[in-house]
Amino acid sequence: MSFRTTPSVDYVEDVSPGSGALPPRAWYASSDARSLSLNGSWRFRLSATAGAEDDSFAEEGYDAGNWAEVTVPGHWVLQGDGAFGSPIYTNHLYPFPVDPPYVPTENPTGDHLRVFDLPSDWPSDGGAVLRFDGVESCARVWLNGTELGEFKGSRLAHEFAVGELLKPGSNVLAVRVHQWSAGSYLEDQDQWWLPGIFRDVTLLHRPAGSVADFFVHASYDHTTGEGTLRVDSGVDGRVLVPALDIDVATGEPVTVAVEPWTAETPKLYDGVLATDGERVPLRIGFRTVVLEDGLVKVNGTAVLFKGVNRHEWHPERGRALDLETMREDVLLMKRHNLNAVRTSHYPPHPAFLDLCDEYGLWVIDECDLETHGFTEQDWRDNPVDDDRWTPALLDRAARMVERDKNHPSIVFWSLGNEAGTGRGLTAMAEWIHGRDPERLVHYEGDWNCRDTDVYSRMYAFHDEVEKIGQQLDGGTHKRRELPFIQCEYAHAMGNGPGGLADYQELFEKYDRLQGGFIWEWIDHGVKHAELGYAYGGDFGEELHDGNFVCDGLVFPDRTPSPGLIEYKKVIEPVRIEGDGANGIVHVTNKQDFADLSALAFEWSCQVDGETVESGSLAVPALAPGESAEVKLPEPPADGRGGERQWTVRALLANDTSWAAKGHVVAWGQFAVGARPLPSFPATDRPVVEEGRITLGPAGFDARTGALLSIGGVEVGATPRLDVWRAPTDNDDGAEWQTDTRYGMLWRTLGLHRMRHRLVSVEAGDDALTVRTRVAPAAREVGLDTVYRWTSDGERLRLSVSVTPEGDWTVPLPRLGVRFGLPEADRVEWFGGGPGEAYPDSRTASMVGRWQSTVDRLQTPYVRPQENGARADVRWVELGGLRIEGDPEFWFTARRWTTEQLDAARHRTDLAAGDTVWVNLDHGLHGVGSQSCGPGPLPQYFLKAEPVEFSFVFSTTR
Ligand code: IPT
């Protein structure tokens, strides 16, 4: 016999989606029906278990005066300074035993209480609904002491009819939120676990005769230029679109000439759906999405997706995003040439989709579903293959589609992410196809594409992508007929991703490849008083996945990382190539829909990186896919004998909604001639005197051959061969990667602890030669390194020759010299900039004259690692020195050593020392994206091979 001593919490572990909620419907803001936001400060009580407290708090008159307070929308673990628990980060592991549908007894439960006054002029007719836009992960709701129901499905809207219960004056809304529930098994996305009422809570008046639900069907026939509009509505009414002279009944189709909606030309028509009870504003975009000839076509044209995966994130508020933050995301995406977003891995706040409609982004709207943790048990008991869970899956599919169905930006419905395969997914796909045959269905987890309209993969390597492009990948008959996208690729964790340009080349080469979505948009760093930004493990989690949660194109504060700058260049809508010697520019419109009339072109000519002339360039308004050759003016006379180059830019000709006139969308550079290399005759002779060698402006230690000073500039540490870099997340790679991960091998070999053996110091007739051997303890491999110093009396040349000895089976992280300067701050250089670049992430590096400071050269990756190199540097000036390269070199300077950078876990671990460490590199190893994808392609390997490179030093003081 058993009896209950605690309130019933069975619903928490019930596989059902819940009870009491209204059927899902379109999400919209009425023009005239009243609404009342219940966002704001709520009373809050945290319990350790689901059943710790009884329901009495929901009763009217309950005194919650001694409760804490939280802000809604919000997550309680991000409020209360740790008093309400803390966030947990896991990638795919469930942070509780896999025992579906059960969850631990320790189940943080937040009782939320809000007493609100119904405005005195709140209409008494009709009804009212209470809408929750997002609650993680399970909630039970009472209004004025009456239970409304309970629900799961964290990032989906749930509404309850409350008309009968509302009272004039004061009303009491009580919400009990459980962190863990059966629903948690369906929400195993790679992100922080963050309980709470994290989206809006709104009371909506529903006048009699108001629109219950509606579905805008607005297609476009590219052969006639006409659009057909039909608005289906649960309640009859009229549909008005003044700009198109449309005034028709709901349910009635009307065909008129329209401008179509595309992400490039997001034409929206304002309209109204008017019923007896209310007027609903419509923003109508006409477009037709089909699968045809094995391609995804919109308005008859195949689309190339240049996308990104976007999680909702704010470093202080978690997934409780305000409108301005959402807009910032969209503006940043548009300004960086992106045209698509996958709402990984759940439907976003609906306002984000409004912005996608308005500014123009193709959207894959993804359902709130991931069961990734079941992979640990070979997907046994996976809810998506267990009929008991199917109602919950269908509920989630319906809540997504019904809520979001009126957004023209959405072209794909995605069933979810990383949920294996199973009958439940098929049921979702069948339901979605039936409910909305005008869009396509996406899901990555089934490579046979049983349920989908596109073959989608994640992190496929370049060679496989090429095979898929060539239709040589085999697969089921169905799959062979389908286009291909990478719903995730190029893992933007830490420094990188490398290899983006190589992917884009493939996407552009093969029709079947319709582009991809970078993983991911933003680093989910949590703002933290001591650590700067916290990541997994920083809250003492028992299981966690470290900084794998910081893998975005923008930093937690939304500052673009070099990865975003690189992506912008790689996907630019116009290709600008040139033949500098003959003064010809080739311009290609790489857009799918728009011509080039929105852009203005400018040319400029640089001598030694300084612009000497510029002007505008007349480029025809090329149609998508078209190219033209345009002649440049005569290059300016070559008076100084310097290096001459052309730069051509495409800029916005006028202000747009997302950027101002003059915003640069694309550019190209091409040399007029070769760069003159620095050279001088070695006229000076080393002079040995009292333990010191003098050579031209420089002084050396006669015993060690170490450089001590050049002119008046003291050198804190002599230039020595350096091969080490603080491994990047991509160097380290993910533990499941089967390919060689060099970050580990480098360390095993000992490249982070190279020893320098001095062989000889020879003061010859015209050179000082220092011979060394550089090698790690315990190994026989080494690098025979000879430093040869010469001078013409004013300048000092260092030639370094490196000969590998032994069997080098690994590439080198870097190869160059490192030295220390006691004082340096301002930096000026002629070379690639303004930002960092690595061999396979250097497309956006523009050759010019750049200025910065040592501090600003650093890229603040959330977990410190190699960063900040500038490519193709001809010369650099810092700390009183000018250094010219023969050939060009990679330049890095920082106020800490590579070893300190390597040891740091957070930015705040890095403290400026009294030396500025400068690396002048002849080569760097590529970056790749092996933290969840391929390593660098072979052409970006820095092989251990015999090389020689030189630098010419002089003083600027
Ligand atoms: C893939 C996930 O879909 C995504 O959510 C994220 O975890 C990403 O990886 C890595 O950051 S799954 C992976 C096993 C390929």
mmCIF file of N, CA and C in Angstrom, residues 428-490:
data_model
loop_
_atom_site.group_PDB
_atom_site.id
_atom_site.type_symbol
_atom_site.label_atom_id
_atom_site.label_comp_id
_atom_site.label_asym_id
_atom_site.label_seq_id
_atom_site.Cartn_x
_atom_site.Cartn_y
_atom_site.Cartn_z
ATOM 1 N N MET A 428 6.282 13.403 -37.713
ATOM 2 C CA MET A 428 6.374 14.874 -37.747
ATOM 3 C C MET A 428 6.443 15.365 -39.193
ATOM 4 N N ALA A 429 7.312 14.711 -39.981
ATOM 5 C CA ALA A 429 7.490 15.152 -41.374
ATOM 6 C C ALA A 429 6.186 15.008 -42.145
ATOM 7 N N GLU A 430 5.485 13.894 -41.909
ATOM 8 C CA GLU A 430 4.220 13.692 -42.631
ATOM 9 C C GLU A 430 3.214 14.768 -42.249
ATOM 10 N N TRP A 431 3.162 15.051 -40.970
ATOM 11 C CA TRP A 431 2.213 16.074 -40.536
ATOM 12 C C TRP A 431 2.570 17.432 -41.151
ATOM 13 N N ILE A 432 3.858 17.769 -41.141
ATOM 14 C CA ILE A 432 4.273 19.081 -41.654
ATOM 15 C C ILE A 432 4.016 19.170 -43.159
ATOM 16 N N HIS A 433 4.400 18.108 -43.881
ATOM 17 C CA HIS A 433 4.160 18.131 -45.328
ATOM 18 C C HIS A 433 2.671 18.321 -45.634
ATOM 19 N N GLY A 434 1.835 17.702 -44.818
ATOM 20 C CA GLY A 434 0.399 17.819 -45.038
ATOM 21 C C GLY A 434 -0.113 19.205 -44.710
ATOM 22 N N ARG A 435 0.374 19.754 -43.635
ATOM 23 C CA ARG A 435 -0.134 21.040 -43.183
ATOM 24 C C ARG A 435 0.409 22.199 -44.036
ATOM 25 N N ASP A 436 1.649 22.071 -44.484
ATOM 26 C CA ASP A 436 2.247 23.164 -45.250
ATOM 27 C C ASP A 436 3.050 22.628 -46.427
ATOM 28 N N PRO A 437 2.350 22.216 -47.486
ATOM 29 C CA PRO A 437 3.076 21.682 -48.653
ATOM 30 C C PRO A 437 3.853 22.758 -49.403
ATOM 31 N N GLU A 438 3.738 23.997 -48.978
ATOM 32 C CA GLU A 438 4.399 25.084 -49.706
ATOM 33 C C GLU A 438 5.802 25.372 -49.187
ATOM 34 N N ARG A 439 6.259 24.562 -48.243
ATOM 35 C CA ARG A 439 7.652 24.694 -47.803
ATOM 36 C C ARG A 439 8.289 23.314 -47.797
ATOM 37 N N LEU A 440 9.616 23.287 -47.614
ATOM 38 C CA LEU A 440 10.355 22.031 -47.649
ATOM 39 C C LEU A 440 10.709 21.596 -46.226
ATOM 40 N N VAL A 441 10.990 20.301 -46.101
ATOM 41 C CA VAL A 441 11.323 19.758 -44.781
ATOM 42 C C VAL A 441 12.804 19.383 -44.728
ATOM 43 N N HIS A 442 13.443 19.790 -43.651
ATOM 44 C CA HIS A 442 14.866 19.530 -43.421
ATOM 45 C C HIS A 442 15.050 18.691 -42.162
ATOM 46 N N TYR A 443 15.997 17.777 -42.214
ATOM 47 C CA TYR A 443 16.488 17.128 -41.008
ATOM 48 C C TYR A 443 17.819 16.497 -41.375
ATOM 49 N N GLU A 444 18.809 16.650 -40.520
ATOM 50 C CA GLU A 444 20.151 16.190 -40.880
ATOM 51 C C GLU A 444 20.393 14.743 -40.498
ATOM 52 N N GLY A 445 19.682 14.305 -39.442
ATOM 53 C CA GLY A 445 20.063 13.050 -38.807
ATOM 54 C C GLY A 445 19.809 11.781 -39.616
ATOM 55 N N ASP A 446 19.092 11.882 -40.704
ATOM 56 C CA ASP A 446 18.822 10.690 -41.507
ATOM 57 C C ASP A 446 19.450 10.865 -42.888
ATOM 58 N N TRP A 447 20.611 10.233 -43.065
ATOM 59 C CA TRP A 447 21.351 10.428 -44.316
ATOM 60 C C TRP A 447 20.667 9.728 -45.496
ATOM 61 N N ASN A 448 19.633 8.931 -45.213
ATOM 62 C CA ASN A 448 18.869 8.353 -46.321
ATOM 63 C C ASN A 448 17.765 9.288 -46.791
ATOM 64 N N CYS A 449 17.545 10.344 -46.040
ATOM 65 C CA CYS A 449 16.577 11.382 -46.423
ATOM 66 C C CYS A 449 15.160 10.830 -46.561
ATOM 67 N N ARG A 450 14.811 9.880 -45.717
ATOM 68 C CA ARG A 450 13.481 9.300 -45.836
ATOM 69 C C ARG A 450 12.391 10.360 -45.715
ATOM 70 N N ASP A 451 12.591 11.284 -44.792
ATOM 71 C CA ASP A 451 11.515 12.233 -44.491
ATOM 72 C C ASP A 451 11.762 13.630 -45.040
ATOM 73 N N THR A 452 12.864 13.831 -45.731
ATOM 74 C CA THR A 452 13.270 15.211 -46.005
ATOM 75 C C THR A 452 13.299 15.541 -47.491
ATOM 76 N N ASP A 453 13.402 16.832 -47.767
ATOM 77 C CA ASP A 453 13.420 17.326 -49.139
ATOM 78 C C ASP A 453 14.801 17.843 -49.522
ATOM 79 N N VAL A 454 15.772 17.583 -48.686
ATOM 80 C CA VAL A 454 17.132 18.041 -48.973
ATOM 81 C C VAL A 454 18.076 17.058 -48.290
ATOM 82 N N TYR A 455 19.196 16.811 -48.934
ATOM 83 C CA TYR A 455 20.234 16.015 -48.298
ATOM 84 C C TYR A 455 21.091 16.985 -47.495
ATOM 85 N N SER A 456 21.076 16.821 -46.182
ATOM 86 C CA SER A 456 21.765 17.755 -45.308
ATOM 87 C C SER A 456 22.769 17.008 -44.463
ATOM 88 N N ARG A 457 23.917 17.616 -44.285
ATOM 89 C CA ARG A 457 24.941 16.995 -43.433
ATOM 90 C C ARG A 457 25.598 18.066 -42.584
ATOM 91 N N MET A 458 26.395 17.597 -41.625
ATOM 92 C CA MET A 458 27.173 18.548 -40.858
ATOM 93 C C MET A 458 28.641 18.163 -40.859
ATOM 94 N N TYR A 459 29.496 19.154 -41.017
ATOM 95 C CA TYR A 459 30.954 18.988 -40.915
ATOM 96 C C TYR A 459 31.543 18.002 -41.911
ATOM 97 N N ALA A 460 30.864 17.777 -43.044
ATOM 98 C CA ALA A 460 31.465 16.930 -44.068
ATOM 99 C C ALA A 460 32.737 17.627 -44.558
ATOM 100 N N PHE A 461 33.785 16.823 -44.741
ATOM 101 C CA PHE A 461 35.070 17.393 -45.155
ATOM 102 C C PHE A 461 34.979 17.850 -46.611
ATOM 103 N N HIS A 462 35.943 18.654 -47.008
ATOM 104 C CA HIS A 462 35.925 19.214 -48.364
ATOM 105 C C HIS A 462 35.863 18.121 -49.431
ATOM 106 N N ASP A 463 36.657 17.060 -49.258
ATOM 107 C CA ASP A 463 36.700 16.059 -50.332
ATOM 108 C C ASP A 463 35.363 15.344 -50.461
ATOM 109 N N GLU A 464 34.704 15.114 -49.339
ATOM 110 C CA GLU A 464 33.395 14.465 -49.435
ATOM 111 C C GLU A 464 32.369 15.412 -50.069
ATOM 112 N N VAL A 465 32.436 16.667 -49.683
ATOM 113 C CA VAL A 465 31.505 17.642 -50.254
ATOM 114 C C VAL A 465 31.680 17.688 -51.774
ATOM 115 N N GLU A 466 32.916 17.624 -52.203
ATOM 116 C CA GLU A 466 33.155 17.650 -53.657
ATOM 117 C C GLU A 466 32.526 16.422 -54.321
ATOM 118 N N LYS A 467 32.711 15.264 -53.694
ATOM 119 C CA LYS A 467 32.095 14.036 -54.256
ATOM 120 C C LYS A 467 30.575 14.185 -54.337
ATOM 121 N N ILE A 468 29.994 14.750 -53.305
ATOM 122 C CA ILE A 468 28.539 14.947 -53.309
ATOM 123 C C ILE A 468 28.161 15.880 -54.450
ATOM 124 N N GLY A 469 28.961 16.929 -54.618
ATOM 125 C CA GLY A 469 28.716 17.866 -55.714
ATOM 126 C C GLY A 469 28.762 17.167 -57.062
ATOM 127 N N GLN A 470 29.666 16.218 -57.175
ATOM 128 C CA GLN A 470 29.819 15.477 -58.447
ATOM 129 C C GLN A 470 28.829 14.320 -58.569
ATOM 130 N N GLN A 471 27.938 14.179 -57.588
ATOM 131 C CA GLN A 471 26.939 13.086 -57.567
ATOM 132 C C GLN A 471 27.626 11.726 -57.466
ATOM 133 N N LEU A 472 28.802 11.683 -56.865
ATOM 134 C CA LEU A 472 29.523 10.409 -56.771
ATOM 135 C C LEU A 472 29.432 9.819 -55.368
ATOM 136 N N ASP A 473 28.491 10.321 -54.567
ATOM 137 C CA ASP A 473 28.427 9.901 -53.172
ATOM 138 C C ASP A 473 27.504 8.715 -52.964
ATOM 139 N N GLY A 474 26.851 8.251 -54.006
ATOM 140 C CA GLY A 474 25.969 7.089 -53.829
ATOM 141 C C GLY A 474 24.763 7.453 -52.996
ATOM 142 N N GLY A 475 24.427 6.569 -52.041
ATOM 143 C CA GLY A 475 23.252 6.839 -51.208
ATOM 144 C C GLY A 475 22.004 6.256 -51.842
ATOM 145 N N THR A 476 20.896 6.433 -51.123
ATOM 146 C CA THR A 476 19.639 5.877 -51.614
ATOM 147 C C THR A 476 19.223 6.604 -52.894
ATOM 148 N N HIS A 477 18.308 5.964 -53.602
ATOM 149 C CA HIS A 477 17.811 6.580 -54.826
ATOM 150 C C HIS A 477 17.254 7.967 -54.507
ATOM 151 N N LYS A 478 16.489 8.015 -53.418
ATOM 152 C CA LYS A 478 15.871 9.304 -53.087
ATOM 153 C C LYS A 478 16.944 10.375 -52.858
ATOM 154 N N ARG A 479 17.972 10.007 -52.109
ATOM 155 C CA ARG A 479 18.995 11.002 -51.790
ATOM 156 C C ARG A 479 19.682 11.518 -53.042
ATOM 157 N N ARG A 480 19.900 10.628 -53.987
ATOM 158 C CA ARG A 480 20.623 11.049 -55.195
ATOM 159 C C ARG A 480 19.872 12.111 -55.983
ATOM 160 N N GLU A 481 18.574 12.186 -55.742
ATOM 161 C CA GLU A 481 17.751 13.178 -56.458
ATOM 162 C C GLU A 481 17.731 14.532 -55.745
ATOM 163 N N LEU A 482 18.330 14.576 -54.577
ATOM 164 C CA LEU A 482 18.145 15.768 -53.741
ATOM 165 C C LEU A 482 19.348 16.698 -53.786
ATOM 166 N N PRO A 483 19.071 17.991 -53.580
ATOM 167 C CA PRO A 483 20.182 18.938 -53.441
ATOM 168 C C PRO A 483 20.860 18.741 -52.084
ATOM 169 N N PHE A 484 22.005 19.346 -51.953
ATOM 170 C CA PHE A 484 22.793 19.167 -50.734
ATOM 171 C C PHE A 484 23.053 20.510 -50.064
ATOM 172 N N ILE A 485 22.870 20.512 -48.739
ATOM 173 C CA ILE A 485 23.349 21.654 -47.948
ATOM 174 C C ILE A 485 24.115 21.115 -46.745
ATOM 175 N N GLN A 486 25.007 21.938 -46.226
ATOM 176 C CA GLN A 486 25.654 21.610 -44.948
ATOM 177 C C GLN A 486 24.930 22.452 -43.899
ATOM 178 N N CYS A 487 24.091 21.797 -43.102
ATOM 179 C CA CYS A 487 23.344 22.582 -42.114
ATOM 180 C C CYS A 487 24.275 23.083 -41.018
ATOM 181 N N GLU A 488 25.438 22.448 -40.892
ATOM 182 C CA GLU A 488 26.483 22.956 -39.998
ATOM 183 C C GLU A 488 27.810 22.651 -40.668
ATOM 184 N N TYR A 489 28.696 23.632 -40.697
ATOM 185 C CA TYR A 489 30.071 23.376 -41.149
ATOM 186 C C TYR A 489 30.944 24.491 -40.632
ATOM 187 N N ALA A 490 32.275 24.283 -40.757
ATOM 188 C CA ALA A 490 33.236 25.315 -40.369
ATOM 189 C C ALA A 490 33.012 25.769 -38.928
#
